[in-house]
mmCIF file of C-alpha atoms and ligand atoms in Angstrom:
data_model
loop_
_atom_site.group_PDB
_atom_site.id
_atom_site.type_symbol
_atom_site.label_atom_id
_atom_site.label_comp_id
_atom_site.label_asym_id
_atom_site.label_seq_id
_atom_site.Cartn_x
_atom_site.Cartn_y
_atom_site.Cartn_z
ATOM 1 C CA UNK V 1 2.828 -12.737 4.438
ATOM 2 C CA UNK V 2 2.753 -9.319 3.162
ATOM 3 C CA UNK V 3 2.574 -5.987 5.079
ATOM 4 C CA UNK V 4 -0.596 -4.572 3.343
ATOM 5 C CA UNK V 5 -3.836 -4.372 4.799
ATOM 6 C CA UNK V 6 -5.344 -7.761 5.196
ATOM 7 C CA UNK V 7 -6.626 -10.583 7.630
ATOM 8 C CA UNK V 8 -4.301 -11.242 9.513
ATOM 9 C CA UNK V 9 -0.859 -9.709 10.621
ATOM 10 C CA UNK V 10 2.044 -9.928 8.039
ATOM 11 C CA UNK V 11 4.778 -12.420 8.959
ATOM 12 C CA UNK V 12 8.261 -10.591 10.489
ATOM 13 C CA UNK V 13 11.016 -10.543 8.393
ATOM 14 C CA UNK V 14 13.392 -13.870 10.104
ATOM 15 C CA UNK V 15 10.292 -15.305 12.089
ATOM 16 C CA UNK V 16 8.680 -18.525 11.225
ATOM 17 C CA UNK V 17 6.839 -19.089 7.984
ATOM 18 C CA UNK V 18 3.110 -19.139 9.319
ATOM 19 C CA UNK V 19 1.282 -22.573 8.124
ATOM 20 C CA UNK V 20 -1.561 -24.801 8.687
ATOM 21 C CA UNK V 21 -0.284 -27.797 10.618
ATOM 22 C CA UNK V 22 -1.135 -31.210 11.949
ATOM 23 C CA UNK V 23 0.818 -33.327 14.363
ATOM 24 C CA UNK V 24 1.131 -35.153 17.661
ATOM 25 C CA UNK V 25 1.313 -33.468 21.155
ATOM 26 C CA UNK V 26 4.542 -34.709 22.608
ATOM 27 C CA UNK V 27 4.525 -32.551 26.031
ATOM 28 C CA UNK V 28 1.422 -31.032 27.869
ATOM 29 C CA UNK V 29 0.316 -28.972 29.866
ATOM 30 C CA UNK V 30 -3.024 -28.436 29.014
ATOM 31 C CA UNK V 31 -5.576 -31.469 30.539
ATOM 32 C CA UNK V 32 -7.411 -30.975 26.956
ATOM 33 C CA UNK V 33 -4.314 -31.903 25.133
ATOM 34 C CA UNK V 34 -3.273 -35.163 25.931
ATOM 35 C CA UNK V 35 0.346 -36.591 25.113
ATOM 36 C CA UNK V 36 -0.041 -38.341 21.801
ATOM 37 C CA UNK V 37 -3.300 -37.009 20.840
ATOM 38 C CA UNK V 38 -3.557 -35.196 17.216
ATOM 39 C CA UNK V 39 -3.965 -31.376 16.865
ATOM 40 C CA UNK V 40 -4.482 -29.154 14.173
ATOM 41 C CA UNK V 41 -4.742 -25.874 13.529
ATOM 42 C CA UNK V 42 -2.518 -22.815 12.871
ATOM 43 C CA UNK V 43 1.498 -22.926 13.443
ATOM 44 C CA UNK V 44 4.598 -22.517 11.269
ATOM 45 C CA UNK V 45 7.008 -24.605 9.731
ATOM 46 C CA UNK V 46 8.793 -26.571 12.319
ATOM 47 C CA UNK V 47 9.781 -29.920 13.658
ATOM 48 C CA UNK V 48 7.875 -28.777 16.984
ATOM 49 C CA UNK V 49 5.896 -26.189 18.312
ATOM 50 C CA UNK V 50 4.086 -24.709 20.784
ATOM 51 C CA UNK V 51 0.104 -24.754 20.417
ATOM 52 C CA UNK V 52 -2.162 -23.239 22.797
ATOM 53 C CA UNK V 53 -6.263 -23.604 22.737
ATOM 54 C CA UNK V 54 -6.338 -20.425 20.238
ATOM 55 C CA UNK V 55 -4.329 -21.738 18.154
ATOM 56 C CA UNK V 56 -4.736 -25.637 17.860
ATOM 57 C CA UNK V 57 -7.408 -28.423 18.448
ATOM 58 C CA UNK V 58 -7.809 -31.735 19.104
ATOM 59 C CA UNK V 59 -8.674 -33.211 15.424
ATOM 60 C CA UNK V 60 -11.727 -34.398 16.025
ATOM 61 C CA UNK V 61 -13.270 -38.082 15.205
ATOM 62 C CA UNK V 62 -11.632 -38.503 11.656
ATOM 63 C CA UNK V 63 -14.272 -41.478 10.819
ATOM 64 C CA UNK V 64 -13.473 -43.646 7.893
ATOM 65 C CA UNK V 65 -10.522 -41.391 6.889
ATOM 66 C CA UNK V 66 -7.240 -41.618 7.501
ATOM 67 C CA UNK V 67 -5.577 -38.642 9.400
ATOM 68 C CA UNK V 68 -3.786 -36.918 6.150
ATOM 69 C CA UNK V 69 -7.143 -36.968 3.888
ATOM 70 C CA UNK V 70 -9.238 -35.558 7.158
ATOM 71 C CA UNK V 71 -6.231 -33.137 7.748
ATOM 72 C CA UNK V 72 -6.173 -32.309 3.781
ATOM 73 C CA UNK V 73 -10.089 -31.860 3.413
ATOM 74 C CA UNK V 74 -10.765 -30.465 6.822
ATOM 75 C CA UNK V 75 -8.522 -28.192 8.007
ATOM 76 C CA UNK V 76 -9.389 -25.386 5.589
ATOM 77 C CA UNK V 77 -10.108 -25.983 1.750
ATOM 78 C CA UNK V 78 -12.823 -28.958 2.559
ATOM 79 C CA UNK V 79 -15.069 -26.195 4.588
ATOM 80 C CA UNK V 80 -13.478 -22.765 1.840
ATOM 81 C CA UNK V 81 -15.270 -24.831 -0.908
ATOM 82 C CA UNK V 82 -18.027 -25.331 0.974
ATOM 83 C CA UNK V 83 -19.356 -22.204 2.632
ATOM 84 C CA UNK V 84 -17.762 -20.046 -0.790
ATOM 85 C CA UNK V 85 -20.087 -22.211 -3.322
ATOM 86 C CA UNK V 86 -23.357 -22.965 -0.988
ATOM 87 C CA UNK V 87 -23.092 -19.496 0.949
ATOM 88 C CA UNK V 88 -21.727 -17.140 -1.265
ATOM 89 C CA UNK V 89 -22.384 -18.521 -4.907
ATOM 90 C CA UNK V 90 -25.608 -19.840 -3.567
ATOM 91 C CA UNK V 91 -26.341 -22.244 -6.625
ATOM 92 C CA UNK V 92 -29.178 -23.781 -7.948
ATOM 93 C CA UNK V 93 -30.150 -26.797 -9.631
ATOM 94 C CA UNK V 94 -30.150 -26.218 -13.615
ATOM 95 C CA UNK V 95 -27.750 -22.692 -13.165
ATOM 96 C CA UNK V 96 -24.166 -23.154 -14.790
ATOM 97 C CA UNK V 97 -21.141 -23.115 -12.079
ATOM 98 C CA UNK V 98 -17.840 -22.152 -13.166
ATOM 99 C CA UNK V 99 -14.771 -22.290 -11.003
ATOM 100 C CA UNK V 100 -10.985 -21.519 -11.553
ATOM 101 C CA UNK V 101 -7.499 -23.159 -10.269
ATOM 102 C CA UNK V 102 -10.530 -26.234 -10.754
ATOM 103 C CA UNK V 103 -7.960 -29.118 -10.245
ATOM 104 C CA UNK V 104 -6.528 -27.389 -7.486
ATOM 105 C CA UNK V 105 -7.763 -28.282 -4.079
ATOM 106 C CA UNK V 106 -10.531 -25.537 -3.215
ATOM 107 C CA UNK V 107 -11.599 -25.297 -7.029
ATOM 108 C CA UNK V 108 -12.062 -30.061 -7.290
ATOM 109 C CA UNK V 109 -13.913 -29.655 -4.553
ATOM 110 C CA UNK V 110 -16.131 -26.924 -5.278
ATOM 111 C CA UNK V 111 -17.186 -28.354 -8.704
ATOM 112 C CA UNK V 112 -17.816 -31.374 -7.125
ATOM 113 C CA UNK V 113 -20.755 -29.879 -4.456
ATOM 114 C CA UNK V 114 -21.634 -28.197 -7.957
ATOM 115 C CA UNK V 115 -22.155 -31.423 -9.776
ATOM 116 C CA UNK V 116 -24.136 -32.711 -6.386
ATOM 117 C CA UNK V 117 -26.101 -29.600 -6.156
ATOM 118 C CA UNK V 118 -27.393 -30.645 -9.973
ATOM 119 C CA UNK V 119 -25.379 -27.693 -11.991
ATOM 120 C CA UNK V 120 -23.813 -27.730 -14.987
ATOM 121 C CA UNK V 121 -19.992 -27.246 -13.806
ATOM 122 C CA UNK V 122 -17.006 -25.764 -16.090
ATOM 123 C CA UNK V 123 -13.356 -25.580 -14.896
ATOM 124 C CA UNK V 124 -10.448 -23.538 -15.984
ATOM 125 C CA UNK V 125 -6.892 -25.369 -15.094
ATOM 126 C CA UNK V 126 -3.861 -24.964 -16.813
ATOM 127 C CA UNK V 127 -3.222 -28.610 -18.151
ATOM 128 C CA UNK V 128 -4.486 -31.120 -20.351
ATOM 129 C CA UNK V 129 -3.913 -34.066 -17.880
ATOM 130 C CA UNK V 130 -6.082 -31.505 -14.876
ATOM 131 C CA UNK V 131 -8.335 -30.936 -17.424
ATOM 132 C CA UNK V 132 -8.806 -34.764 -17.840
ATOM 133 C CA UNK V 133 -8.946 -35.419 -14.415
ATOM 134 C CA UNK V 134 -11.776 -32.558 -13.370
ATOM 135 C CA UNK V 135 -13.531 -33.741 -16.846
ATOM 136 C CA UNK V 136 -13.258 -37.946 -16.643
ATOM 137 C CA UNK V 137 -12.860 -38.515 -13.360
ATOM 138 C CA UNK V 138 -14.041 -35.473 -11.081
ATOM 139 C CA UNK V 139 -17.624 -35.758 -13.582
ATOM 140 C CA UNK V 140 -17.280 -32.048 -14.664
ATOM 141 C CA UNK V 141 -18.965 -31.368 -17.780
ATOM 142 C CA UNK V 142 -16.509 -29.396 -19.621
ATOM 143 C CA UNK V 143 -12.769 -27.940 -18.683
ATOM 144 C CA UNK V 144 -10.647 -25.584 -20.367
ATOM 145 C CA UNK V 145 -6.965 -25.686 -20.583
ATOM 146 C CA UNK V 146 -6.399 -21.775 -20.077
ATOM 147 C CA UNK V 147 -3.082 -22.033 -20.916
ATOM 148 C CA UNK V 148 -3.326 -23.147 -24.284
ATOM 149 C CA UNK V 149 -7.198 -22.331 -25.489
ATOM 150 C CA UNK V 150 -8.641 -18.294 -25.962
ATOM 151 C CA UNK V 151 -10.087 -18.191 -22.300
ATOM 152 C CA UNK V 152 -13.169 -16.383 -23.473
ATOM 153 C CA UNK V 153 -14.225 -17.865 -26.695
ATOM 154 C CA UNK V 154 -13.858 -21.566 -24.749
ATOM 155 C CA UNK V 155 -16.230 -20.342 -21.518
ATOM 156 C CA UNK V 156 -18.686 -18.832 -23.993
ATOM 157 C CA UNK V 157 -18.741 -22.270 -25.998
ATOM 158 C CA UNK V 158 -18.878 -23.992 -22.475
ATOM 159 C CA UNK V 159 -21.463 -22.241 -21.037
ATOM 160 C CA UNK V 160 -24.392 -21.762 -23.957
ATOM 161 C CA UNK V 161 -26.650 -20.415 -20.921
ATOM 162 C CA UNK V 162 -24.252 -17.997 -19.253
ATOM 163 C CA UNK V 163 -22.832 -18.425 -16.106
ATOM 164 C CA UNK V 164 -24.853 -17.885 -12.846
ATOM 165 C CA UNK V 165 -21.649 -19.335 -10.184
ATOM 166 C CA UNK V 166 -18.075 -18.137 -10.356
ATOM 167 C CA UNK V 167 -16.231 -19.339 -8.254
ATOM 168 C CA UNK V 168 -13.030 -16.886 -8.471
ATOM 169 C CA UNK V 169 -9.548 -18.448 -7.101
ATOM 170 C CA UNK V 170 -7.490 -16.240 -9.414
ATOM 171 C CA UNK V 171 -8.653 -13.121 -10.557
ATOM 172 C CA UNK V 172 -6.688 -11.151 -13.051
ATOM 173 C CA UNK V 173 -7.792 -12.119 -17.098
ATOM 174 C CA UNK V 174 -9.688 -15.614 -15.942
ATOM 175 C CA UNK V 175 -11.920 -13.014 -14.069
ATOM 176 C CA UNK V 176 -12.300 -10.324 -16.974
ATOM 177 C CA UNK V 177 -13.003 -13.492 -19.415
ATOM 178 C CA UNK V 178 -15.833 -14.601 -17.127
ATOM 179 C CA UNK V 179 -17.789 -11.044 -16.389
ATOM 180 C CA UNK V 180 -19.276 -9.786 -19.599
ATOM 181 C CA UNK V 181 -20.649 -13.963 -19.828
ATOM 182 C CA UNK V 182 -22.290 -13.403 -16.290
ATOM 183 C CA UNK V 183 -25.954 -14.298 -16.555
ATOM 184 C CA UNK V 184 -28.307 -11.592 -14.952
ATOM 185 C CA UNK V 185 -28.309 -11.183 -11.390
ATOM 186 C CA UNK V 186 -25.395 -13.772 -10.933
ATOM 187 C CA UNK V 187 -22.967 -14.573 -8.093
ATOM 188 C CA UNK V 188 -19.316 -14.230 -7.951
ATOM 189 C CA UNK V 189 -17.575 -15.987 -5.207
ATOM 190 C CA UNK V 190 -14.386 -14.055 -4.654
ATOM 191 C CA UNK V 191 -12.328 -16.873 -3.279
ATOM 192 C CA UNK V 192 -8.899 -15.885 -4.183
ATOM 193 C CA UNK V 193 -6.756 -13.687 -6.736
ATOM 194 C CA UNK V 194 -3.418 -16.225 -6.973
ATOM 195 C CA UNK V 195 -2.778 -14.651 -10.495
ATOM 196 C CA UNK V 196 -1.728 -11.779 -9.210
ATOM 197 C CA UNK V 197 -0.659 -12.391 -5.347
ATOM 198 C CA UNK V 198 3.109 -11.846 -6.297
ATOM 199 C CA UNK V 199 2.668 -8.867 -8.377
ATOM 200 C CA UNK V 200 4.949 -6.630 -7.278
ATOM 201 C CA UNK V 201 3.263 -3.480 -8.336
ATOM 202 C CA UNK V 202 -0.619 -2.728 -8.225
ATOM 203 C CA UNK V 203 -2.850 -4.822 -10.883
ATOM 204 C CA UNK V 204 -5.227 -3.102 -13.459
ATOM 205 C CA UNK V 205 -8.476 -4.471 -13.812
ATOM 206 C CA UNK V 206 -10.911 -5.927 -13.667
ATOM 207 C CA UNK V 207 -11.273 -4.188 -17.307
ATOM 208 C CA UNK V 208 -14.777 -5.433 -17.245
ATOM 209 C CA UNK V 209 -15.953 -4.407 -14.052
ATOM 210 C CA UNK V 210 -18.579 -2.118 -15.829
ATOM 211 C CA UNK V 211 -20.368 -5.647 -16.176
ATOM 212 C CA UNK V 212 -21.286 -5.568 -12.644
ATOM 213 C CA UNK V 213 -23.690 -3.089 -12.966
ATOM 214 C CA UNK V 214 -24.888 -4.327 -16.295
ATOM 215 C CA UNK V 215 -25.551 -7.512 -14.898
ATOM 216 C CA UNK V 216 -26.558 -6.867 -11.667
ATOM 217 C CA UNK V 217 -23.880 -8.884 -10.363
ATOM 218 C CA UNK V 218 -23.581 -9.669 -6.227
ATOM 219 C CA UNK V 219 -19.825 -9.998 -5.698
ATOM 220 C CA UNK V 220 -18.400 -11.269 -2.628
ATOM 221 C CA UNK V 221 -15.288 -12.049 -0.734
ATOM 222 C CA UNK V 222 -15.045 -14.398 1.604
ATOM 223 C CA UNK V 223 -12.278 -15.795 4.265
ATOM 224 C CA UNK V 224 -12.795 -19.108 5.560
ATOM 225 C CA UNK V 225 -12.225 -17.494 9.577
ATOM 226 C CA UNK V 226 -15.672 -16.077 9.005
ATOM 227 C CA UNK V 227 -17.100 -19.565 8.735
ATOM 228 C CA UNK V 228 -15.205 -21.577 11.806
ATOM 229 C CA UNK V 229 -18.406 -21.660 14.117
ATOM 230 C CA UNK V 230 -20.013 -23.424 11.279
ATOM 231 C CA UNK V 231 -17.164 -25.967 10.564
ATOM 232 C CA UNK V 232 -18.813 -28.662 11.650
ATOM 233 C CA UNK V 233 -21.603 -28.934 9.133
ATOM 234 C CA UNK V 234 -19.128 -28.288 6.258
ATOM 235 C CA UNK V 235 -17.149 -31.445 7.606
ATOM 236 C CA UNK V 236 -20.755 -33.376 8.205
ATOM 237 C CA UNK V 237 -21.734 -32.902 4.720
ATOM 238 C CA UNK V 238 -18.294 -33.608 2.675
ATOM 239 C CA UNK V 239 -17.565 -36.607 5.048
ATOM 240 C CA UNK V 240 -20.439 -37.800 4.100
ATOM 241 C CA UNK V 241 -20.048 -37.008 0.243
ATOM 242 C CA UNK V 242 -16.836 -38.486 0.418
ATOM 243 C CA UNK V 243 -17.766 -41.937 2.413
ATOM 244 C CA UNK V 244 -20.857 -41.692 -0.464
ATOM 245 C CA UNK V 245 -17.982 -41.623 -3.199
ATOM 246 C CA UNK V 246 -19.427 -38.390 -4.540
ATOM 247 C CA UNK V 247 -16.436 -36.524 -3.579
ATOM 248 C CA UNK V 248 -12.825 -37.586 -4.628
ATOM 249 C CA UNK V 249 -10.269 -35.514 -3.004
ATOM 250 C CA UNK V 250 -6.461 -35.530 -4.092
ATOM 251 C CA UNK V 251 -3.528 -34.759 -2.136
ATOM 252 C CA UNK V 252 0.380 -34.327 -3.089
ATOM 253 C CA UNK V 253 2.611 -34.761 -0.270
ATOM 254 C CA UNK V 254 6.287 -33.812 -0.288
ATOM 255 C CA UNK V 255 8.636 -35.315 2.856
ATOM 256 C CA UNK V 256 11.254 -32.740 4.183
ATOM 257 C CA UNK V 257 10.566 -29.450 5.649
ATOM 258 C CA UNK V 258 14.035 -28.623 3.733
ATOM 259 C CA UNK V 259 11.977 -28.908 0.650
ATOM 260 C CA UNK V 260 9.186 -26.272 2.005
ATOM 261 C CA UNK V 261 10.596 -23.021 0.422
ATOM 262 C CA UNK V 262 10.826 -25.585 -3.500
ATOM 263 C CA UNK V 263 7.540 -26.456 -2.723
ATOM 264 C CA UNK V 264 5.478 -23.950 -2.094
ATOM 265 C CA UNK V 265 6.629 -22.259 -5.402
ATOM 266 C CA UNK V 266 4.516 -25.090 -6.954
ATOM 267 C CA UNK V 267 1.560 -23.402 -6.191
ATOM 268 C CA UNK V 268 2.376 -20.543 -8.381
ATOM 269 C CA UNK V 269 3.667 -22.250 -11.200
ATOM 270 C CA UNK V 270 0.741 -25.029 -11.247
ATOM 271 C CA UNK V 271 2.921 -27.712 -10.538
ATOM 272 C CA UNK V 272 0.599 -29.321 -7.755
ATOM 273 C CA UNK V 273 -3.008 -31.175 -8.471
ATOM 274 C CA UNK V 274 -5.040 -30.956 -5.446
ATOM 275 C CA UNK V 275 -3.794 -30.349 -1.848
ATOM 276 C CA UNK V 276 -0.248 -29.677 -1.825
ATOM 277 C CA UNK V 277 1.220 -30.468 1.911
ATOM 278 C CA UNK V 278 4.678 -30.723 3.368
ATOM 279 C CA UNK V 279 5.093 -33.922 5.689
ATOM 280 C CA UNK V 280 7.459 -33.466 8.281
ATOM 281 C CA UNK V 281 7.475 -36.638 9.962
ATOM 282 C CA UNK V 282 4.051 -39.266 10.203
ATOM 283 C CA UNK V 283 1.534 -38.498 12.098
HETATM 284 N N1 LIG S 301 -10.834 -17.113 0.927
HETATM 285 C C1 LIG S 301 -10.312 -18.068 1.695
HETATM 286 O O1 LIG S 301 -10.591 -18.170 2.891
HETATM 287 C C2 LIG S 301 -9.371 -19.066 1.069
HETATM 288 C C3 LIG S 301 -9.005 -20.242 1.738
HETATM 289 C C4 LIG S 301 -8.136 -21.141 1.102
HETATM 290 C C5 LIG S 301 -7.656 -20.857 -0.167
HETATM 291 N N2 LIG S 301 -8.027 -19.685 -0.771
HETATM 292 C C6 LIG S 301 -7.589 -19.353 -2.133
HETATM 293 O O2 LIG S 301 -8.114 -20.347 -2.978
HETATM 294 C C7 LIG S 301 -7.281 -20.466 -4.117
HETATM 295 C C8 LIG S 301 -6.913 -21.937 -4.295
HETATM 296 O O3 LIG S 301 -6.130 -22.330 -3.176
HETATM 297 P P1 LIG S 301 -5.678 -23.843 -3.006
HETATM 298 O O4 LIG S 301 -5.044 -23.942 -1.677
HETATM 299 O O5 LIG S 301 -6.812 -24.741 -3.328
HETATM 300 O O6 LIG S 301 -4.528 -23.976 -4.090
HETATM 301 P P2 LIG S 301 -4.521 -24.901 -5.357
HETATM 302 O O7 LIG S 301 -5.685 -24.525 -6.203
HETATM 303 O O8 LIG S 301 -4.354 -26.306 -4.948
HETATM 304 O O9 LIG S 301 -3.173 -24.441 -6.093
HETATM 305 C C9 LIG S 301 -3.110 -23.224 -6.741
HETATM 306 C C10 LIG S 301 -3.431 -23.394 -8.243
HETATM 307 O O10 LIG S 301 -3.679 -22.115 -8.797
HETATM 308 C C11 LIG S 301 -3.433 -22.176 -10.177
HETATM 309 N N3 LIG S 301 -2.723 -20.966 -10.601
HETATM 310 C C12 LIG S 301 -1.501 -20.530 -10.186
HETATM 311 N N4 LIG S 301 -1.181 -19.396 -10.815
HETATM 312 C C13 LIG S 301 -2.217 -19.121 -11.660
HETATM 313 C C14 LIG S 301 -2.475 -18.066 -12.593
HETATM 314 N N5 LIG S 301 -1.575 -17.070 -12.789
HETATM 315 N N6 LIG S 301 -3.633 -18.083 -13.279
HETATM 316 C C15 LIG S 301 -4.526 -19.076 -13.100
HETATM 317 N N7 LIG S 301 -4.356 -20.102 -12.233
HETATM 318 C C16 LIG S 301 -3.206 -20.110 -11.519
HETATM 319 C C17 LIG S 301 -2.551 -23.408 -10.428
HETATM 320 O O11 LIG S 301 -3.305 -24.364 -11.156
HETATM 321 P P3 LIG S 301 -3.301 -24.367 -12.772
HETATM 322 O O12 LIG S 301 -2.342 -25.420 -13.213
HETATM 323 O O13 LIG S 301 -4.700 -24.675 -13.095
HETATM 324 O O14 LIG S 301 -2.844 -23.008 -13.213
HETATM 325 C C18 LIG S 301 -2.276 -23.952 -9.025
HETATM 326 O O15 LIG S 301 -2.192 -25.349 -9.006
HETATM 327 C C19 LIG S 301 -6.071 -19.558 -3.880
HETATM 328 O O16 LIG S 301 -6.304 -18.321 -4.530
HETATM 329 C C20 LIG S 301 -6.088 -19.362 -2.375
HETATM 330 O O17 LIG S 301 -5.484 -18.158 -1.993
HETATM 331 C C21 LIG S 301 -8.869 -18.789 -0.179
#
């Protein structure tokens, strides 16, 4: 949304929020898009709106899954796990993964390819019931509650052989607690910095960034765009995870676009467990 420099144009003051969507084609004129046929792709909050080739596709063959979990997985944080980890964190077997925002719906996913890639897999969250679901459930081998534990002391305890992975949603002091523990040579996936995406001033820090030298470190940002040619293999390999059971995904839908603007504030606040979506009428 904002006007700084970025990936993609800020969104006008009074113009439509800007939003991953999914819904039905009700009028066409395209021969590609047939009338009742479901698109996806990138739109705003609306009851309708106008998609063109560049901007929406037919979802493809959803398989076994029903069109909200395909939509959910899919459409973005499915393939940002994916190509962040594998590409970017480049893990192997026996190295120690450690992701952030970990019950969240990039961060359950990515310690989930973790756990299949044969890593030992710690996630921060910021309750004790996301912390029992990532842990019990999700088959990570430790989480911390970040909220309520000394960040650094817990990943130290949770990682007795360093960390290799980190898969960065947050930045900010999650970040700073995670780079003097880096293991030599290791990978930071630089997925996201939601700690400090409302700041309304600049953020200092990383206080620790000295350890990137130290360490060697490879630090990389990534945005999912980059990867869309190669969407298909990230949605080969996590359907297939998934229909395998080795992949449980979560989503939280709220009805109403009138409850957008509420909802979206749960993001920031932590109020959502896996993907958080808005449905404005079924699909
Ligand atoms: N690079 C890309 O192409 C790409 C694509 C998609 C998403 N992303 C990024 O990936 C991250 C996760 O996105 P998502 O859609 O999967 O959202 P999400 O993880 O489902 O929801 C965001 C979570 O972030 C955590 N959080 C919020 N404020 C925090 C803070 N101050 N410190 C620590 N954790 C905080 C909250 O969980 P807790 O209760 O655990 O605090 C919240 O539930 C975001 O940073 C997003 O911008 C990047």
């Amino acid at each position: 949304m904002s006007d700084v420099d970025q990936y993609m144009p800020p969104v006008d003051l009074d113009a439509p929020m800007r939003g991953i969507v999914c819904g039905t084609v009700t009028q066409s004129r395209h021969p590609d898009y047939a009338e009742g046929a479901i698109v996806s792709g990138l739109g705003t909050w609306a009851d309708y709106q106008i998609g063109t080739p560049q901007t929406v596709q037919p979802l493809s063959d959803t398989g076994p899954f029903a069109v909200v979990d395909a939509f959910s997985t899919f459409a973005i944080v499915g393939p940002t796990a994916y190509f962040g980890l594998l590409d970017i964190g480049k893990p192997q077997a026996g190295e120690t993964v450690v992701v952030s925002a970990a019950a969240g719906a990039v961060g359950s996913i990515v310690g989930q390819i973790a756990k299949i890639k044969g890593c030992r897999v710690v996630g921060i969250a910021g309750t004790a019931e996301k912390c029992a679901w990532i842990r019990d459930e999700l088959g990570f081998d430790a989480a911390i509650n970040y909220r309520t534990e000394d960040v650094s002391s817990a990943i130290a305890a949770a990682c007795p052989a360093g960390i290799d992975v980190y898969f960065d949603n947050v930045g900010g002091a999650i970040l700073d607690a995670c780079l003097p523990l880096m293991n030599l040579n290791g990978r930071i996936a630089f997925c996201g910095l939601i700690s400090q995406i409302n700041a309304a001033e600049p953020v200092p820090g990383p206080y620790n960034y000295p350890m990137i030298l130290m360490k060697r470190l490879r630090v990389e940002g990534f945005i999912i765009l980059d990867f869309m040619h190669r969407y298909p293999e990230a949605i080969a390999a996590l359907g297939q995870w998934m229909a395998e059971g080795k992949i449980q995904v979560r989503t939280e839908i709220v009805d109403g676009l009138e409850n957008a603007l509420q909802t979206v504030k749960k993001l920031y606040t932590g109020a959502n467990t896996g993907k958080l979506m808005i449905r404005v009428k079924d699909v």
